[in-house]
GROMACS .gro file of C-alpha atoms in nm:
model
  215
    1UNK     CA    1   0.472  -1.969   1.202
    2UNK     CA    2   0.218  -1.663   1.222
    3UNK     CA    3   0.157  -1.495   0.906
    4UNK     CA    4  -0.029  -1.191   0.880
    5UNK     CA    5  -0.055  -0.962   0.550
    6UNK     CA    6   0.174  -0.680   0.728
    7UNK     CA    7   0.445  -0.944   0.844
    8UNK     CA    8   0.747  -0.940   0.641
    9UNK     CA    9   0.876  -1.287   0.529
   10UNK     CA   10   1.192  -1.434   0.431
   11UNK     CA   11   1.261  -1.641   0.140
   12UNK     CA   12   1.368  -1.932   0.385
   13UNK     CA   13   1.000  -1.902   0.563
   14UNK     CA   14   0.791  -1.925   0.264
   15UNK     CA   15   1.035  -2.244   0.159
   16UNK     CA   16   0.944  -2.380   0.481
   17UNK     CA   17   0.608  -2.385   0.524
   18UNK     CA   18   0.489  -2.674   0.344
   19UNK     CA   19   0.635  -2.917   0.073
   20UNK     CA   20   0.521  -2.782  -0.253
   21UNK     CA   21   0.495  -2.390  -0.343
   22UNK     CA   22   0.186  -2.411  -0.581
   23UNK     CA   23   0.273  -2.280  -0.959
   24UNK     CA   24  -0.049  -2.111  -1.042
   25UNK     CA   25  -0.183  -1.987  -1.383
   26UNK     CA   26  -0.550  -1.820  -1.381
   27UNK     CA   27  -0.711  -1.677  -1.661
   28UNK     CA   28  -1.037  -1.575  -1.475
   29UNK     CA   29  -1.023  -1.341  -1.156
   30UNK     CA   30  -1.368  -1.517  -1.035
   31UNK     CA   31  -1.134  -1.837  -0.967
   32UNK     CA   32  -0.900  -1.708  -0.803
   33UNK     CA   33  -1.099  -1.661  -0.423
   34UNK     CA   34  -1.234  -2.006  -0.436
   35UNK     CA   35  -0.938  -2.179  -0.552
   36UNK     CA   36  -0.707  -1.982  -0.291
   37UNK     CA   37  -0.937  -2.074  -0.027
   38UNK     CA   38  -0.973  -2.447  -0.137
   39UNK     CA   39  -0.536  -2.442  -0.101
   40UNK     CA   40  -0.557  -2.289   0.225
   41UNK     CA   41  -0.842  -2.569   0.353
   42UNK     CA   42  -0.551  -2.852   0.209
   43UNK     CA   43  -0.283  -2.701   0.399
   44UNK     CA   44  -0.117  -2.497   0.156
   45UNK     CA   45  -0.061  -2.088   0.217
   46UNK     CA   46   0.214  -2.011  -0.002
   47UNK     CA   47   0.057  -1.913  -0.325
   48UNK     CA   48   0.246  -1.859  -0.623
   49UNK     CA   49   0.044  -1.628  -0.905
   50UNK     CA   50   0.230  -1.645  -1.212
   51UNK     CA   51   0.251  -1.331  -1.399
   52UNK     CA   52   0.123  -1.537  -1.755
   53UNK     CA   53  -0.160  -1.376  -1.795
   54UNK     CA   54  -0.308  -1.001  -1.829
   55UNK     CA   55  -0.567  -1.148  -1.498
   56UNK     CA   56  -0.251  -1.223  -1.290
   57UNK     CA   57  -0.234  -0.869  -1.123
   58UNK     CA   58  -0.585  -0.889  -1.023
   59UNK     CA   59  -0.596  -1.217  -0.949
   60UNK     CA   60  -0.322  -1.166  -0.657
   61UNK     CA   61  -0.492  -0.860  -0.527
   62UNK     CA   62  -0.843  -1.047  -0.489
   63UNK     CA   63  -0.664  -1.328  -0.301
   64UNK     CA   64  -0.501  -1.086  -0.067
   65UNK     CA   65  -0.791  -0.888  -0.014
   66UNK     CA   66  -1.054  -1.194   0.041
   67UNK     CA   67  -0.837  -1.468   0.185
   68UNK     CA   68  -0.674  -1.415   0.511
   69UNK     CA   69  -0.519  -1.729   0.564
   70UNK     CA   70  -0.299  -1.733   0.222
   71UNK     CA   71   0.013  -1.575   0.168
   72UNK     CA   72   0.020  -1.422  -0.224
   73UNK     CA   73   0.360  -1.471  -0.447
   74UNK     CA   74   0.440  -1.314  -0.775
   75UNK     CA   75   0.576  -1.574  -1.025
   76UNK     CA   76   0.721  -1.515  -1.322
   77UNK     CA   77   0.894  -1.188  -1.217
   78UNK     CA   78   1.146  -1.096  -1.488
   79UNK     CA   79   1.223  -0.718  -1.461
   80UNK     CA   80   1.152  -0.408  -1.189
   81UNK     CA   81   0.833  -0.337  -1.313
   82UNK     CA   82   0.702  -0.686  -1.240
   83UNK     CA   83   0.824  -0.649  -0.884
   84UNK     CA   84   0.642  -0.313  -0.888
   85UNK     CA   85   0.295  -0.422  -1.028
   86UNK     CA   86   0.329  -0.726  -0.782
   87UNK     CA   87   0.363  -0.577  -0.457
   88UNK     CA   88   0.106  -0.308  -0.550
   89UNK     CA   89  -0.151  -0.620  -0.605
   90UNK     CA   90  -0.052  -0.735  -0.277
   91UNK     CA   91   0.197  -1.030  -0.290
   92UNK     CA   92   0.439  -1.069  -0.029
   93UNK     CA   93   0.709  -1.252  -0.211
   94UNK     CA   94   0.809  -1.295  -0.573
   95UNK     CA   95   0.985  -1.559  -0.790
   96UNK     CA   96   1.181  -1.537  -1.088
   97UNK     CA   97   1.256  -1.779  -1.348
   98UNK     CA   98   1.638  -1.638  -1.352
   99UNK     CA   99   1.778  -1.355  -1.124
  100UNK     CA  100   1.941  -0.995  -1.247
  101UNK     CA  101   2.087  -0.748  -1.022
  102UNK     CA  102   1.799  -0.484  -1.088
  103UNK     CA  103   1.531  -0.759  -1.014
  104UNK     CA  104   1.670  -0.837  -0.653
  105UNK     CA  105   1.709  -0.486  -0.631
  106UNK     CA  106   1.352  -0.425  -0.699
  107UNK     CA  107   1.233  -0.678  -0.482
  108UNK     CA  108   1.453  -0.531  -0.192
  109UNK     CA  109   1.312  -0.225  -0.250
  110UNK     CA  110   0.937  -0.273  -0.244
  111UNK     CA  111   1.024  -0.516   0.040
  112UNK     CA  112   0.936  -0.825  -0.139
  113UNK     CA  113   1.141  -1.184  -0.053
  114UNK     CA  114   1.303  -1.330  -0.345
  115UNK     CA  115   1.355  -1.676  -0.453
  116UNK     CA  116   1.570  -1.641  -0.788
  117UNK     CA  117   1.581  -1.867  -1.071
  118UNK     CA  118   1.910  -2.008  -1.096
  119UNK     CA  119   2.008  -2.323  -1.356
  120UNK     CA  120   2.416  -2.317  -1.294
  121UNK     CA  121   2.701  -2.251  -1.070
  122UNK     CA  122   2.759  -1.913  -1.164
  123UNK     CA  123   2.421  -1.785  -1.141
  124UNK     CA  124   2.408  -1.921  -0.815
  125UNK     CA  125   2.757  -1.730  -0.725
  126UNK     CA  126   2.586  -1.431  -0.887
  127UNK     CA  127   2.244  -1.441  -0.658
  128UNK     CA  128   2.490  -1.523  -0.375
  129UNK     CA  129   2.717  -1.209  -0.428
  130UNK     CA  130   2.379  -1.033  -0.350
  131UNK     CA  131   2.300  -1.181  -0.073
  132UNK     CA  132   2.034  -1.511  -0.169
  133UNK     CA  133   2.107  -1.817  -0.013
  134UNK     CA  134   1.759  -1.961  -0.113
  135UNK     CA  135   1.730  -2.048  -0.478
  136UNK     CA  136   1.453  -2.151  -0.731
  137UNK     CA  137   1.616  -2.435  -0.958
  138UNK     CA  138   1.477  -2.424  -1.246
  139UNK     CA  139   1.378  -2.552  -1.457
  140UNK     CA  140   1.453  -2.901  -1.215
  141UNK     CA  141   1.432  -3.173  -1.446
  142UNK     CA  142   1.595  -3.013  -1.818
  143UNK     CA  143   1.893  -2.841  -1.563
  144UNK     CA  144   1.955  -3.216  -1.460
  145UNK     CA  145   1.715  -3.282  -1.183
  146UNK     CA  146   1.834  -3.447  -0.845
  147UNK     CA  147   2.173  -3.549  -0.948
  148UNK     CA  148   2.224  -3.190  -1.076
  149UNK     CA  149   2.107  -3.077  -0.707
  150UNK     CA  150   2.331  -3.350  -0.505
  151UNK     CA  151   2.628  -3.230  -0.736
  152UNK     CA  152   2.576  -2.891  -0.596
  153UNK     CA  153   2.560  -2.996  -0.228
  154UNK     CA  154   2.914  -3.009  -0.127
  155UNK     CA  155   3.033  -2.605  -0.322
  156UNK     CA  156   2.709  -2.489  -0.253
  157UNK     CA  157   2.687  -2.647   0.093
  158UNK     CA  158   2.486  -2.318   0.228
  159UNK     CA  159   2.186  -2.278   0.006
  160UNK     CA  160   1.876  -2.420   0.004
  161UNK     CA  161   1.660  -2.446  -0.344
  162UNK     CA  162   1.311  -2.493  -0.406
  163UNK     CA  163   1.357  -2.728  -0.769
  164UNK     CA  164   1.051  -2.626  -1.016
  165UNK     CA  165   0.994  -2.695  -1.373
  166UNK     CA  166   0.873  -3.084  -1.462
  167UNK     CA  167   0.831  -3.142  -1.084
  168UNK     CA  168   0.498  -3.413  -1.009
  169UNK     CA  169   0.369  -3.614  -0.741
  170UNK     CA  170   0.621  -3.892  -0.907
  171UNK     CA  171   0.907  -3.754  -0.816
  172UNK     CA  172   0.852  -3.500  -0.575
  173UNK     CA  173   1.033  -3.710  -0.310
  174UNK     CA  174   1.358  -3.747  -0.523
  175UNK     CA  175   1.393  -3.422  -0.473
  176UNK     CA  176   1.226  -3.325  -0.105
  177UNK     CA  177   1.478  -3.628   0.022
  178UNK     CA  178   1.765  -3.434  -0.064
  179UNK     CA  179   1.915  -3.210   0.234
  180UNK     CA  180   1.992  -2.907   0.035
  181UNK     CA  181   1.586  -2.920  -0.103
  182UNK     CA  182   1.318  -2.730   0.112
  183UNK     CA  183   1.055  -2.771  -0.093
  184UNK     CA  184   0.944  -2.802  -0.465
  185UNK     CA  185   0.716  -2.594  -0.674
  186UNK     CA  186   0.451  -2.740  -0.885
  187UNK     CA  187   0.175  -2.672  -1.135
  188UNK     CA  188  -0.021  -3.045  -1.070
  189UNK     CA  189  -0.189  -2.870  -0.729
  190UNK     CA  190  -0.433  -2.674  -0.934
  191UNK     CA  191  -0.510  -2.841  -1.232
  192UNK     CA  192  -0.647  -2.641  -1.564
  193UNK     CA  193  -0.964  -2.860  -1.580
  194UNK     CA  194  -1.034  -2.818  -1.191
  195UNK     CA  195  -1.022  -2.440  -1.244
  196UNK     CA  196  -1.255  -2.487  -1.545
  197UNK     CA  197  -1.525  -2.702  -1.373
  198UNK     CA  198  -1.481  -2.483  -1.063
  199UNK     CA  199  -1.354  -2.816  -0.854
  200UNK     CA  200  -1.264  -2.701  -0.552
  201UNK     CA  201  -1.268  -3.011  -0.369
  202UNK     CA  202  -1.024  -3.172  -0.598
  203UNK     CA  203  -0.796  -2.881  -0.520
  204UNK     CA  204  -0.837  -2.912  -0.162
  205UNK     CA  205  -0.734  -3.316  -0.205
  206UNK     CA  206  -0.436  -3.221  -0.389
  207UNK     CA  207  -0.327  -2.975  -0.158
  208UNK     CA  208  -0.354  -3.182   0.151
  209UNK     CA  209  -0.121  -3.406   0.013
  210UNK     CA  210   0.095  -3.225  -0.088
  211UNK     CA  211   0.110  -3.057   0.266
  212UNK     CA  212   0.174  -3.414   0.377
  213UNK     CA  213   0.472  -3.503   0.183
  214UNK     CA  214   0.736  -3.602   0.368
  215UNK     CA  215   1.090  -3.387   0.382
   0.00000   0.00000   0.00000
C-alpha cells in the first residue's frame, strides 16, 4: 500500500498494515525523529502519538515533517478540539479511548480516520450507527480479552477491532489469531527506558518483530 502525507487513509488501511499499532508516549520532542525513524527501519509506519503529554502536539508535527516513511496518529483523542490540534500537527488518523458523536464528527470533518474506543455491545451499535466498522477494544484485557472478542464475532460479524490496553508480546497472538482482530496496539514497542537512553536499535528490534507477527 502507497502512503504519502496527502493520501487519505481509512481506518481499515492503517489496521492493516502491520500487526501492532505502536502506543506511544514522549515527553521530549528531540525523541520523537529518531525513534519514528528507528519504527519505520523495523517495519512499522503506523504511529500512534498519544495526546498524554503537553510535547504530544509537537511531537506529531516533527515526525510528519522529518519522517517520510511514517504515517502519524493522534491517540488519546477525547473531544473536537483534540481532533483539531491533531490534524493541525499533522496526523492522519486519530484514536480514541471511547467514541462520542461530536468526536467522529470532528474527525470526519478535518478528514481524519477514526478507530473508536469501544468496551461493549452498545457502544459498538453506537460507533456503528455512524458509520465505523473498525473498532479500538479497549481496554483488551479488563473488557475480557479474547473470549470477550470471540463472543462478539457472531452479532458483530462485520467489524474488525484493533484490541489495546494490557496487550504484550505474550499474548499478542491470542488475539491476532482471532478472525474478527486486525491488529493490536501496544505500548512494549517503544519502551520508556529506550527513549531515555536514546536506544534506537532496541526499538528497531522490537519493531521488526512485531511487523513479523503472524495474523
Amino acid at each position: 500500500m502507497a502512503v504519502t502525507p496527502t493520501s487519505r487513509l481509512s481506518a481499515l488501511q492503517v489496521m492493516q498494515d502491520a500487526p501492532v499499532i505502536p502506543v506511544i508516549v514522549l515527553n521530549d520532542v528531540a525523541h520523537a525523529v529518531p525513534m519514528a525513524r528507528a519504527l519505520v527501519a523495523g517495519g512499522i509506519r503506523m504511529l500512534e502519538v498519544t495526546l498524554r503529554t503537553p510535547q504530544a502536539l509537537a511531537c506529531m508535527e516533527a515526525i510528519a515533517k522529518e519522517v517520510p516513511g511514517a504515517v502519524v496518529g493522534a491517540g488519546t483523542v477525547r473531544s473536537p478540539a483534540d481532533a483539531a490540534a491533531a490534524a493541525k500537527a499533522g496526523a492522519q488518523f486519530a484514536v480514541s479511548p471511547g467514541y462520542t458523536r461530536a468526536v467522529g464528527q470532528a474527525c470526519r470533518d478535518h478528514g481524519l480516520s477514526l478507530l473508536p474506543g469501544v468496551a461493549t455491545g452498545s457502544e459498538i451499535m453506537m460507533a456503528q450507527e455512524d458509520g465505523y466498522t473498525e473498532l479500538k477494544f479497549f481496554p483488551a484485557m479488563q473488557a475480557g480479552g479474547p473470549a470477550m472478542l470471540k463472543a462478539w464475532g457472531g452479532p458483530f460479524f462485520d467489524v474488525k477491532f484493533c484490541p489495546t490496553g494490557g496487550v504484550t508480546p505474550g499474548n499478542a497472538l491470542d488475539f491476532l489469531s482471532l478472525p474478527n482482530v486486525a491488529c493490536v496496539g501496544g505500548s512494549w514497542l517503544v519502551p520508556a527506558d529506550a527513549l531515555a537512553q536514546g536506544d534506537w536499535a532496541r526499538i528497531v528490534a522490537l519493531a521488526r518483530e512485531a511487523s513479523l507477527l503472524p495474523r
